[in-house]
């Protein structure tokens, strides 16, 4: 009897994932800048989905206020760039600031439970949005352009932003992956399933939640930085919009809450929907809402959760398997 | 609700708790494990006051418990459930933790179910999982809440043997159980509770014989 973490499938798939990341790095060298911009958007969605999943899928923290950190990331970039810092350095600084701000916010927000926490986070996002609206230097309510990025030719700018997006996505998804594979991984999943039972087995629930909250603060901050860099114009109404939370919830619920692979799948699906139904409008939102509701009813584990359950498949090895056990299968 | 309960448990001692439903048995266990904070009074462990320490702290100190209504981590495998106890509560890492979990699974007859999602377990399997997770903590105090119900004779004998061997290894066991004949095979002291108070305490035979117990507990059932 022994404990196995890597299977042949997961080795193959993890290898393939790394290969895809390397291949993606060549995208700006091969494709036109509008393709690069679209793929940057896809990476942003993947990053956002993974971070919301870290919160909700592992910490049981249902936040509808992660746009707070998206906004801080985006406006932080404008702020540092305005001080004369080189734009891409400003983006890294803004990410660090968003992550740092999540620490004091966590002491406030994590006192709240369940629905209180969800609404509390929304309120925090609105408060930060109002503070930005009051600041003339940040364009107040009408928004502001990231003019400093105009010093780069569009092709180069798009390529740099894409590489930054790829870097952030790889860093934050790896961080979550290694966290889940570490000895803390089972503790985090235990919190997801039953917080009080986890506590009774020695899991320091508050500290673990804070860890996830801060990780998501950094990650959503990074996503905000990239959104700003990709659109070149930000205004409080859209960057602090609760719509970001709606997107995150959609991607994670449809893909598979509490699975590592699911939210990535959800992000690809949302990206496809957004590029196919470019007209947008109310029917597009109705469609998104209906799809999410349908999944909640018919496939509560989401696409990936269902596949994993039916096929006993694990592509990225965050779990454990006891081998040389006869007669039973995980999926049995 | 607890009222003036005073109880001590020595190393390697097994104590049984009986009493009617609502007597405060589980409440007592919640106070000891840190799931509930008492309005007054203290909980001490190895000479220090742990009243203000949370459940996670107390578990890491070596106080592990099971739940009367099992609370498995349903999205994880049986092995991963047990690993939580070994890594979070017992602070074991890597191969050391894995070996410990495999031993505990063997001890609780869960080896064949190791890779099963806990969600798919039946009630008795879930109860065994409760015990397995607590054992993986390698506790010095084990608080058991009705893990013996619904077992066959063979399973009962195995459970008694398991708990007796834990006791003999120096683990202090506090065991709430309705099935008195099961308890008295392991415990050296029996505590009878009613309405939040201890109404009888002593050697199992003496307590069972006491009229107060017969009224409060045994009489109420026949």
Coordinates of C-alpha atoms in Angstrom, one line a residue:
Chain A
X1 CA 0.0 0.0 0.0
X2 CA 1.4 3.4 -0.9
X3 CA 0.3 6.9 -1.7
X4 CA 0.4 8.1 -5.2
X5 CA 0.2 11.7 -6.3
X6 CA 1.3 11.7 -9.9
X7 CA -0.5 9.4 -12.4
X8 CA 0.5 8.9 -16.0
X9 CA -2.5 11.1 -17.1
X10 CA -1.6 13.9 -14.8
X11 CA 2.1 13.8 -15.8
X12 CA 1.1 14.1 -19.4
X13 CA -1.4 16.8 -18.8
X14 CA 0.9 18.9 -16.5
X15 CA 3.6 18.6 -19.2
X16 CA 1.1 19.7 -21.8
X17 CA 0.0 22.7 -19.7
X18 CA 3.6 23.8 -19.3
X19 CA 4.1 23.4 -23.1
X20 CA 1.0 25.5 -23.8
X21 CA 2.3 28.2 -21.5
X22 CA 5.6 28.2 -23.4
X23 CA 3.7 28.2 -26.7
X24 CA 1.5 31.1 -25.6
X25 CA 4.6 33.1 -25.0
X26 CA 5.2 33.1 -28.8
X27 CA 1.7 34.4 -29.6
X28 CA 2.7 38.1 -29.9
X29 CA 5.5 37.1 -32.4
X30 CA 3.0 35.3 -34.6
X31 CA -0.4 36.9 -34.5
X32 CA -1.9 40.3 -35.2
X33 CA -2.4 42.6 -32.3
X34 CA -6.2 42.2 -32.2
X35 CA -5.7 38.5 -31.6
X36 CA -3.1 39.3 -29.0
X37 CA -5.6 41.7 -27.3
X38 CA -8.3 39.0 -27.3
X39 CA -6.0 36.4 -25.8
X40 CA -5.0 38.9 -23.2
X41 CA -8.6 39.1 -22.3
X42 CA -8.8 35.3 -22.1
X43 CA -5.8 35.2 -19.7
X44 CA -7.5 37.9 -17.5
X45 CA -10.6 35.8 -17.3
X46 CA -8.6 32.7 -16.4
X47 CA -6.8 34.6 -13.7
X48 CA -10.1 36.1 -12.3
X49 CA -11.8 32.7 -12.4
X50 CA -9.0 31.0 -10.6
X51 CA -8.9 33.6 -7.9
X52 CA -12.6 33.6 -7.2
X53 CA -12.4 29.8 -7.1
X54 CA -9.6 30.0 -4.5
X55 CA -11.9 32.1 -2.4
X56 CA -15.2 30.3 -2.8
X57 CA -14.1 26.9 -3.8
X58 CA -11.5 26.4 -1.1
X59 CA -12.2 29.0 1.6
X60 CA -16.0 29.0 1.3
X61 CA -15.8 32.8 0.9
X62 CA -18.4 33.9 -1.5
X63 CA -17.3 37.4 -2.5
X64 CA -19.2 39.7 -4.8
X65 CA -16.7 42.5 -4.2
X66 CA -13.5 41.4 -5.8
X67 CA -13.9 44.3 -8.2
X68 CA -12.5 46.3 -5.3
X69 CA -9.1 44.9 -6.0
X70 CA -9.6 45.0 -9.8
X71 CA -10.2 48.7 -9.4
X72 CA -7.3 49.3 -7.1
X73 CA -5.0 47.5 -9.6
X74 CA -6.2 49.6 -12.5
X75 CA -6.2 52.9 -10.7
X76 CA -3.0 52.1 -8.9
X77 CA -1.3 51.8 -12.4
X78 CA -2.6 55.2 -13.4
X79 CA -1.5 56.6 -10.0
X80 CA 2.1 55.3 -10.2
X81 CA 2.4 56.1 -13.9
X82 CA 1.3 59.6 -13.1
X83 CA 4.2 59.9 -10.7
X84 CA 6.5 59.2 -13.6
X85 CA 7.2 55.6 -12.9
X86 CA 7.6 53.6 -16.1
X87 CA 4.2 52.1 -17.0
X88 CA 5.0 48.4 -16.7
X89 CA 6.8 48.9 -13.4
X90 CA 3.7 50.9 -12.3
X91 CA 1.6 47.8 -13.1
X92 CA 3.8 45.6 -10.9
X93 CA 3.7 48.2 -8.1
X94 CA -0.1 48.5 -8.4
X95 CA -0.5 44.7 -8.1
X96 CA 1.6 44.8 -4.9
X97 CA -0.5 47.6 -3.5
X98 CA -3.8 45.8 -4.2
X99 CA -2.4 42.7 -2.5
X100 CA -1.1 44.7 0.4
X101 CA -4.4 46.5 0.9
X102 CA -6.2 43.1 1.0
X103 CA -4.5 42.4 4.3
X104 CA -6.2 45.2 6.4
X105 CA -9.4 44.6 4.5
X106 CA -9.3 41.0 5.4
X107 CA -9.4 41.8 9.1
X108 CA -12.6 43.7 8.5
X109 CA -14.2 41.4 5.9
X110 CA -13.4 38.0 7.4
X111 CA -15.2 38.9 10.6
X112 CA -18.4 38.6 8.5
X113 CA -20.0 35.3 7.7
X114 CA -21.6 33.9 4.6
X115 CA -24.1 36.4 3.0
X116 CA -22.8 39.1 5.3
X117 CA -19.4 38.7 3.9
X118 CA -20.6 38.7 0.3
X119 CA -22.5 41.9 0.8
X120 CA -19.8 43.4 3.0
X121 CA -17.3 42.9 0.2
X122 CA -19.6 44.6 -2.3
X123 CA -20.0 47.6 0.1
X124 CA -16.2 47.8 0.4
X125 CA -15.9 47.8 -3.4
X126 CA -18.5 50.6 -3.6
X127 CA -16.7 52.6 -0.9
X128 CA -13.4 52.4 -2.8
X129 CA -15.2 53.3 -6.0
X130 CA -16.7 56.4 -4.3
X131 CA -13.2 57.4 -3.0
X132 CA -11.9 57.3 -6.5
X133 CA -14.8 59.3 -7.9
X134 CA -13.9 62.1 -5.3
X135 CA -10.3 62.3 -6.6
X136 CA -9.9 64.8 -9.5
X137 CA -6.4 63.6 -10.2
X138 CA -7.8 60.1 -11.0
X139 CA -10.3 61.6 -13.4
X140 CA -13.1 61.5 -10.8
X141 CA -16.3 59.9 -12.1
X142 CA -15.6 60.4 -15.8
X143 CA -12.6 58.2 -16.0
X144 CA -9.0 58.5 -17.1
X145 CA -6.7 57.3 -19.9
X146 CA -3.5 55.4 -19.3
X147 CA -1.7 57.9 -21.6
X148 CA 1.8 56.8 -20.5
X149 CA 1.3 53.6 -22.5
X150 CA 1.1 55.7 -25.7
X151 CA 4.9 55.9 -25.7
X152 CA 5.0 52.4 -27.0
X153 CA 4.0 51.5 -30.6
X154 CA 0.6 49.6 -30.4
X155 CA 2.2 46.3 -31.5
X156 CA 4.8 46.4 -28.8
X157 CA 2.4 47.6 -26.2
X158 CA 0.0 44.8 -27.0
X159 CA 2.8 42.3 -26.8
X160 CA 4.2 43.6 -23.5
X161 CA 0.7 43.6 -22.0
X162 CA 0.1 40.0 -23.2
X163 CA 3.4 38.8 -21.7
X164 CA 2.6 40.5 -18.5
X165 CA -0.8 38.8 -18.5
X166 CA 0.8 35.4 -19.2
X167 CA 3.3 36.0 -16.5
X168 CA 0.7 36.9 -13.9
X169 CA -1.6 34.0 -14.9
X170 CA 1.3 31.5 -14.6
X171 CA 2.5 33.0 -11.3
X172 CA -1.0 33.0 -9.6
X173 CA -2.2 29.7 -10.9
X174 CA 1.1 28.1 -9.9
X175 CA 0.8 29.6 -6.5
X176 CA -2.7 28.2 -6.1
X177 CA -1.6 24.8 -7.5
X178 CA 1.4 24.5 -5.2
X179 CA -0.7 25.7 -2.2
X180 CA -3.2 22.9 -3.0
X181 CA -0.5 20.3 -3.4
X182 CA 1.2 21.4 -0.2
X183 CA 0.3 19.9 3.2
X184 CA -2.1 22.9 3.6
X185 CA -4.1 21.7 0.5
X186 CA -6.3 19.2 2.3
X187 CA -6.9 21.7 5.1
X188 CA -8.2 24.2 2.6
X189 CA -10.5 21.6 1.0
X190 CA -11.7 20.6 4.5
X191 CA -12.7 24.2 5.1
X192 CA -14.6 24.2 1.8
X193 CA -16.5 21.1 2.9
X194 CA -17.1 21.7 6.7
X195 CA -15.5 24.6 8.5
X196 CA -16.3 23.5 12.0
X197 CA -15.3 19.9 11.5
X198 CA -12.0 21.2 10.0
X199 CA -11.4 23.3 13.1
X200 CA -12.0 20.3 15.3
X201 CA -9.2 18.5 13.4
X202 CA -6.7 21.3 14.1
X203 CA -7.2 23.4 10.9
X204 CA -6.6 27.1 11.7
X205 CA -9.5 28.3 9.7
X206 CA -9.1 32.0 10.1
X207 CA -5.5 32.0 9.1
X208 CA -6.1 29.8 6.1
X209 CA -9.0 32.0 4.9
X210 CA -6.8 35.0 5.2
X211 CA -4.1 33.4 3.1
X212 CA -6.7 32.7 0.3
X213 CA -8.2 36.2 0.7
X214 CA -4.8 37.9 0.3
X215 CA -3.8 35.6 -2.6
X216 CA -7.1 36.6 -4.3
X217 CA -6.4 40.2 -3.5
X218 CA -3.1 40.1 -5.3
X219 CA -4.6 38.1 -8.2
X220 CA -7.6 40.3 -8.7
X221 CA -5.3 43.3 -8.4
X222 CA -3.1 41.9 -11.2
X223 CA -6.2 41.3 -13.3
X224 CA -7.3 44.9 -12.8
X225 CA -3.8 46.1 -13.9
X226 CA -4.1 44.1 -17.0
X227 CA -7.7 45.2 -17.8
X228 CA -6.5 48.8 -17.5
X229 CA -3.5 48.1 -19.8
X230 CA -5.6 46.3 -22.3
X231 CA -8.3 48.9 -22.6
X232 CA -6.2 52.0 -22.0
X233 CA -9.1 53.8 -20.4
X234 CA -10.7 53.2 -17.1
X235 CA -13.7 54.7 -15.3
X236 CA -15.0 53.9 -11.9
X237 CA -18.5 52.8 -13.2
X238 CA -17.1 49.9 -15.1
X239 CA -13.9 48.9 -13.4
X240 CA -15.6 48.8 -10.0
X241 CA -18.7 47.2 -11.5
X242 CA -20.3 44.2 -9.8
X243 CA -20.4 42.7 -13.3
X244 CA -16.9 41.4 -12.7
X245 CA -18.1 39.4 -9.8
X246 CA -21.0 38.1 -12.0
X247 CA -18.5 36.9 -14.6
X248 CA -16.3 35.2 -12.0
X249 CA -19.3 33.4 -10.5
X250 CA -20.4 32.3 -13.9
X251 CA -17.0 30.9 -14.9
X252 CA -16.5 29.1 -11.6
X253 CA -20.0 27.7 -11.3
X254 CA -20.1 26.5 -14.9
X255 CA -16.6 25.2 -14.9
X256 CA -16.7 23.5 -11.5
X257 CA -16.4 25.1 -8.1
X258 CA -13.6 23.8 -5.9
X259 CA -11.8 22.0 -8.8
X260 CA -8.5 23.4 -10.1
X261 CA -9.2 22.7 -13.8
X262 CA -12.9 23.8 -13.9
X263 CA -12.6 27.6 -13.6
X264 CA -10.1 27.5 -16.5
X265 CA -12.6 25.7 -18.6
X266 CA -15.3 28.2 -17.4
X267 CA -13.1 31.1 -18.5
X268 CA -12.6 29.6 -22.0
X269 CA -16.4 29.1 -22.2
X270 CA -17.1 32.7 -21.2
X271 CA -14.5 34.0 -23.6
X272 CA -16.1 32.0 -26.4
X273 CA -19.5 33.3 -25.5
X274 CA -18.2 36.9 -25.4
X275 CA -16.5 36.6 -28.8
X276 CA -19.5 34.9 -30.4
X277 CA -22.2 37.1 -29.1
X278 CA -20.4 40.4 -29.6
X279 CA -23.6 42.4 -29.9
X280 CA -23.9 42.2 -26.1
X281 CA -27.0 43.9 -24.9
X282 CA -29.6 42.7 -22.4
X283 CA -30.2 39.3 -24.1
X284 CA -26.5 38.4 -23.7
X285 CA -26.7 38.9 -20.0
X286 CA -30.0 37.0 -19.8
X287 CA -28.3 34.2 -21.7
X288 CA -25.4 34.2 -19.2
X289 CA -27.7 34.2 -16.3
X290 CA -29.9 31.4 -17.7
X291 CA -26.8 29.3 -18.4
X292 CA -25.5 29.7 -14.9
X293 CA -28.9 28.8 -13.5
X294 CA -29.2 25.8 -15.7
X295 CA -25.8 24.5 -14.6
X296 CA -26.7 25.1 -10.9
X297 CA -29.8 22.9 -11.4
X298 CA -28.6 20.2 -13.8
X299 CA -24.8 20.0 -13.1
X300 CA -24.2 21.4 -9.6
X301 CA -20.6 20.3 -9.8
X302 CA -20.0 22.2 -13.0
X303 CA -18.5 20.8 -16.2
X304 CA -15.2 19.7 -14.7
X305 CA -16.6 18.5 -11.4
X306 CA -19.0 16.2 -13.3
X307 CA -16.2 14.9 -15.6
X308 CA -13.9 14.3 -12.6
X309 CA -16.7 12.4 -10.8
X310 CA -17.9 10.3 -13.7
X311 CA -14.4 9.4 -15.1
X312 CA -12.4 9.5 -11.9
X313 CA -10.1 11.8 -13.9
X314 CA -7.5 14.1 -12.4
X315 CA -5.4 16.1 -14.8
X316 CA -3.5 18.3 -12.3
X317 CA -2.3 16.3 -9.4
X318 CA -3.6 18.1 -6.3
X319 CA -5.1 15.0 -4.8
X320 CA -3.9 11.7 -3.3
X321 CA -4.5 8.2 -4.3
X322 CA -3.9 5.0 -2.3
X323 CA -2.7 2.4 -4.8
X324 CA -2.7 -1.4 -4.6
X325 CA -6.1 -1.2 -3.2
X326 CA -8.3 -4.0 -4.7
X327 CA -12.0 -3.9 -5.4
X328 CA -12.7 -0.2 -5.1
X329 CA -12.4 2.7 -7.5
X330 CA -12.5 6.3 -6.6
X331 CA -15.5 6.8 -8.9
X332 CA -17.3 3.7 -7.7
Chain B
X1 CA -26.8 23.2 29.1
X2 CA -24.3 22.3 31.8
X3 CA -24.6 23.0 35.5
X4 CA -21.6 22.7 37.9
X5 CA -20.0 19.7 36.0
X6 CA -16.6 18.8 37.3
X7 CA -14.7 16.0 35.7
X8 CA -11.1 14.9 35.4
X9 CA -9.4 12.4 33.2
X10 CA -6.1 10.8 33.8
X11 CA -3.5 9.5 31.3
X12 CA -4.5 6.1 30.0
X13 CA -7.8 6.3 31.7
X14 CA -11.1 5.5 29.9
X15 CA -14.2 7.1 31.2
X16 CA -17.7 6.5 30.0
X17 CA -20.6 9.0 30.0
X18 CA -24.2 7.8 30.0
X19 CA -27.4 9.7 30.4
X20 CA -30.7 10.4 28.7
X21 CA -31.0 12.5 25.6
X22 CA -30.6 16.2 26.4
X23 CA -28.5 15.4 29.5
X24 CA -25.7 17.6 28.2
X25 CA -23.3 14.9 27.2
X26 CA -22.5 16.3 23.8
X27 CA -22.5 19.8 25.2
X28 CA -19.8 18.7 27.7
X29 CA -17.8 17.3 24.8
X30 CA -18.2 20.5 22.9
X31 CA -16.9 22.5 25.8
X32 CA -13.9 20.2 26.2
X33 CA -13.1 20.2 22.5
X34 CA -13.4 24.0 22.3
X35 CA -16.4 24.0 19.9
X36 CA -18.4 25.8 22.6
X37 CA -17.1 28.4 25.1
X38 CA -18.5 27.9 28.6
X39 CA -20.2 30.9 30.3
X40 CA -18.2 30.2 33.4
X41 CA -15.7 27.6 34.6
X42 CA -12.4 26.4 33.1
X43 CA -11.0 23.6 31.0
X44 CA -7.5 22.5 31.9
X45 CA -5.1 20.3 30.0
X46 CA -1.8 19.1 31.4
X47 CA -1.7 21.8 34.0
X48 CA -2.6 24.7 31.8
X49 CA -5.8 26.6 31.3
X50 CA -7.0 26.1 27.8
X51 CA -10.5 27.7 28.3
X52 CA -9.7 30.6 26.0
X53 CA -8.0 28.4 23.3
X54 CA -10.1 27.6 20.2
X55 CA -10.9 24.1 18.9
X56 CA -8.0 24.1 16.4
X57 CA -5.5 24.9 19.1
X58 CA -6.8 22.3 21.4
X59 CA -6.7 19.7 18.7
X60 CA -3.0 20.6 18.0
X61 CA -2.3 20.2 21.7
X62 CA -3.7 16.7 21.5
X63 CA -7.4 16.7 22.2
X64 CA -9.3 15.1 19.3
X65 CA -13.0 14.3 19.0
X66 CA -15.6 12.6 16.9
X67 CA -19.0 14.0 16.0
X68 CA -22.2 12.3 17.0
X69 CA -23.7 13.1 13.6
X70 CA -20.7 12.4 11.3
X71 CA -19.3 15.4 9.4
X72 CA -17.1 14.0 6.7
X73 CA -15.4 16.3 4.2
X74 CA -17.7 15.1 1.4
X75 CA -15.7 16.4 -1.6
X76 CA -12.5 14.6 -0.5
X77 CA -11.5 11.0 -0.5
X78 CA -11.5 8.9 2.7
X79 CA -7.7 9.0 2.7
X80 CA -7.7 12.8 2.3
X81 CA -10.2 13.2 5.1
X82 CA -7.8 11.3 7.4
X83 CA -4.8 13.3 6.1
X84 CA -6.4 16.5 7.5
X85 CA -6.2 15.0 11.0
X86 CA -2.6 13.9 10.5
X87 CA -1.3 17.2 8.9
X88 CA -3.4 19.9 10.6
X89 CA -4.0 18.4 14.0
X90 CA -1.0 16.1 14.2
X91 CA 1.4 18.3 12.3
X92 CA 2.9 15.4 10.4
X93 CA 4.3 15.9 7.0
X94 CA 5.0 13.8 3.9
X95 CA 5.7 10.1 4.1
X96 CA 5.4 10.2 7.8
X97 CA 1.8 11.5 7.5
X98 CA 0.9 9.0 4.7
X99 CA 2.2 6.0 6.7
X100 CA 0.2 7.2 9.8
X101 CA -2.9 7.5 7.7
X102 CA -2.5 4.1 6.1
X103 CA -2.1 2.6 9.6
X104 CA -5.2 4.4 10.9
X105 CA -7.2 3.3 7.9
X106 CA -6.1 -0.3 8.5
X107 CA -7.0 0.0 12.2
X108 CA -10.5 1.3 11.4
X109 CA -11.1 -1.1 8.5
X110 CA -11.3 1.7 6.0
X111 CA -8.4 0.6 3.8
X112 CA -10.6 -0.7 1.0
X113 CA -12.5 2.6 0.9
X114 CA -9.4 4.8 0.9
X115 CA -10.0 6.3 -2.5
X116 CA -13.7 6.6 -2.2
X117 CA -15.3 10.1 -2.0
X118 CA -16.5 10.5 1.5
X119 CA -19.9 11.6 0.2
X120 CA -20.6 8.1 -0.9
X121 CA -20.1 6.5 2.5
X122 CA -23.0 5.0 4.5
X123 CA -23.6 6.1 8.1
X124 CA -21.6 3.4 9.7
X125 CA -18.6 4.0 7.4
X126 CA -18.9 7.7 8.2
X127 CA -18.7 6.9 11.9
X128 CA -15.6 4.9 11.3
X129 CA -14.2 7.8 9.3
X130 CA -14.9 10.1 12.3
X131 CA -12.8 7.8 14.5
X132 CA -10.1 7.4 11.9
X133 CA -9.7 11.2 11.5
X134 CA -9.4 11.7 15.2
X135 CA -6.9 8.9 15.5
X136 CA -4.7 10.4 12.8
X137 CA -4.2 13.4 15.1
X138 CA -2.4 11.0 17.4
X139 CA -4.2 12.5 20.3
X140 CA -3.4 12.2 24.0
X141 CA -7.1 12.8 24.8
X142 CA -9.8 11.2 22.6
X143 CA -13.4 12.4 22.9
X144 CA -15.8 9.9 21.4
X145 CA -19.5 10.7 20.8
X146 CA -21.6 7.7 20.1
X147 CA -19.5 5.8 17.6
X148 CA -20.8 2.4 18.6
X149 CA -24.5 2.5 17.5
X150 CA -25.7 0.1 14.9
X151 CA -22.8 -2.2 14.9
X152 CA -22.8 -6.0 14.5
X153 CA -21.4 -8.1 17.4
X154 CA -18.2 -8.7 15.5
X155 CA -17.8 -5.0 14.8
X156 CA -18.6 -4.1 18.4
X157 CA -15.9 -6.5 19.6
X158 CA -13.4 -4.9 17.2
X159 CA -14.3 -1.4 18.3
X160 CA -13.9 -2.3 22.0
X161 CA -10.6 -3.8 21.2
X162 CA -9.5 -0.7 19.3
X163 CA -10.5 1.7 22.1
X164 CA -8.9 -0.6 24.8
X165 CA -5.6 -0.7 22.9
X166 CA -5.6 3.1 22.7
X167 CA -6.3 3.3 26.4
X168 CA -3.4 0.9 27.1
X169 CA -1.1 3.1 25.0
X170 CA -1.7 5.9 27.5
X171 CA -4.4 7.8 25.6
X172 CA -7.1 9.2 27.8
X173 CA -10.5 8.3 26.4
X174 CA -13.9 10.0 27.2
X175 CA -16.6 8.0 25.6
X176 CA -20.3 9.0 25.3
X177 CA -22.4 5.9 24.5
X178 CA -25.9 4.7 24.9
X179 CA -24.9 1.1 24.8
X180 CA -23.8 0.6 28.4
X181 CA -22.6 -3.0 28.1
X182 CA -20.2 -1.9 25.3
X183 CA -18.9 0.9 27.5
X184 CA -18.2 -1.1 30.6
X185 CA -15.9 -3.4 28.7
X186 CA -13.5 -0.5 28.3
X187 CA -14.0 2.1 30.9
X188 CA -12.8 2.0 34.5
X189 CA -15.2 4.8 35.5
X190 CA -18.7 5.6 34.5
X191 CA -20.3 9.1 34.7
X192 CA -24.0 9.5 34.6
X193 CA -25.5 12.8 33.6
X194 CA -29.0 14.2 33.7
X195 CA -30.2 17.7 33.0
X196 CA -26.7 19.1 32.7
X197 CA -25.4 17.7 35.9
X198 CA -23.4 14.7 37.0
X199 CA -25.8 12.6 39.1
X200 CA -23.6 9.5 39.6
X201 CA -19.9 8.7 39.1
X202 CA -17.7 5.8 40.0
X203 CA -16.8 2.2 39.1
X204 CA -19.2 1.0 36.3
X205 CA -20.9 -1.7 38.3
X206 CA -21.6 0.6 41.2
X207 CA -23.0 3.4 38.9
X208 CA -25.1 1.0 37.0
X209 CA -26.5 -0.3 40.2
X210 CA -27.5 3.1 41.5
X211 CA -31.1 3.8 41.7
X212 CA -30.7 7.4 40.5
X213 CA -29.2 6.1 37.3
X214 CA -31.9 3.5 36.9
X215 CA -34.5 6.2 37.2
X216 CA -32.8 8.7 35.0
X217 CA -31.5 6.5 32.3
X218 CA -32.0 2.8 32.3
X219 CA -35.5 2.9 33.7
X220 CA -36.5 5.4 31.1
X221 CA -35.7 3.1 28.3
X222 CA -37.3 -0.2 29.4

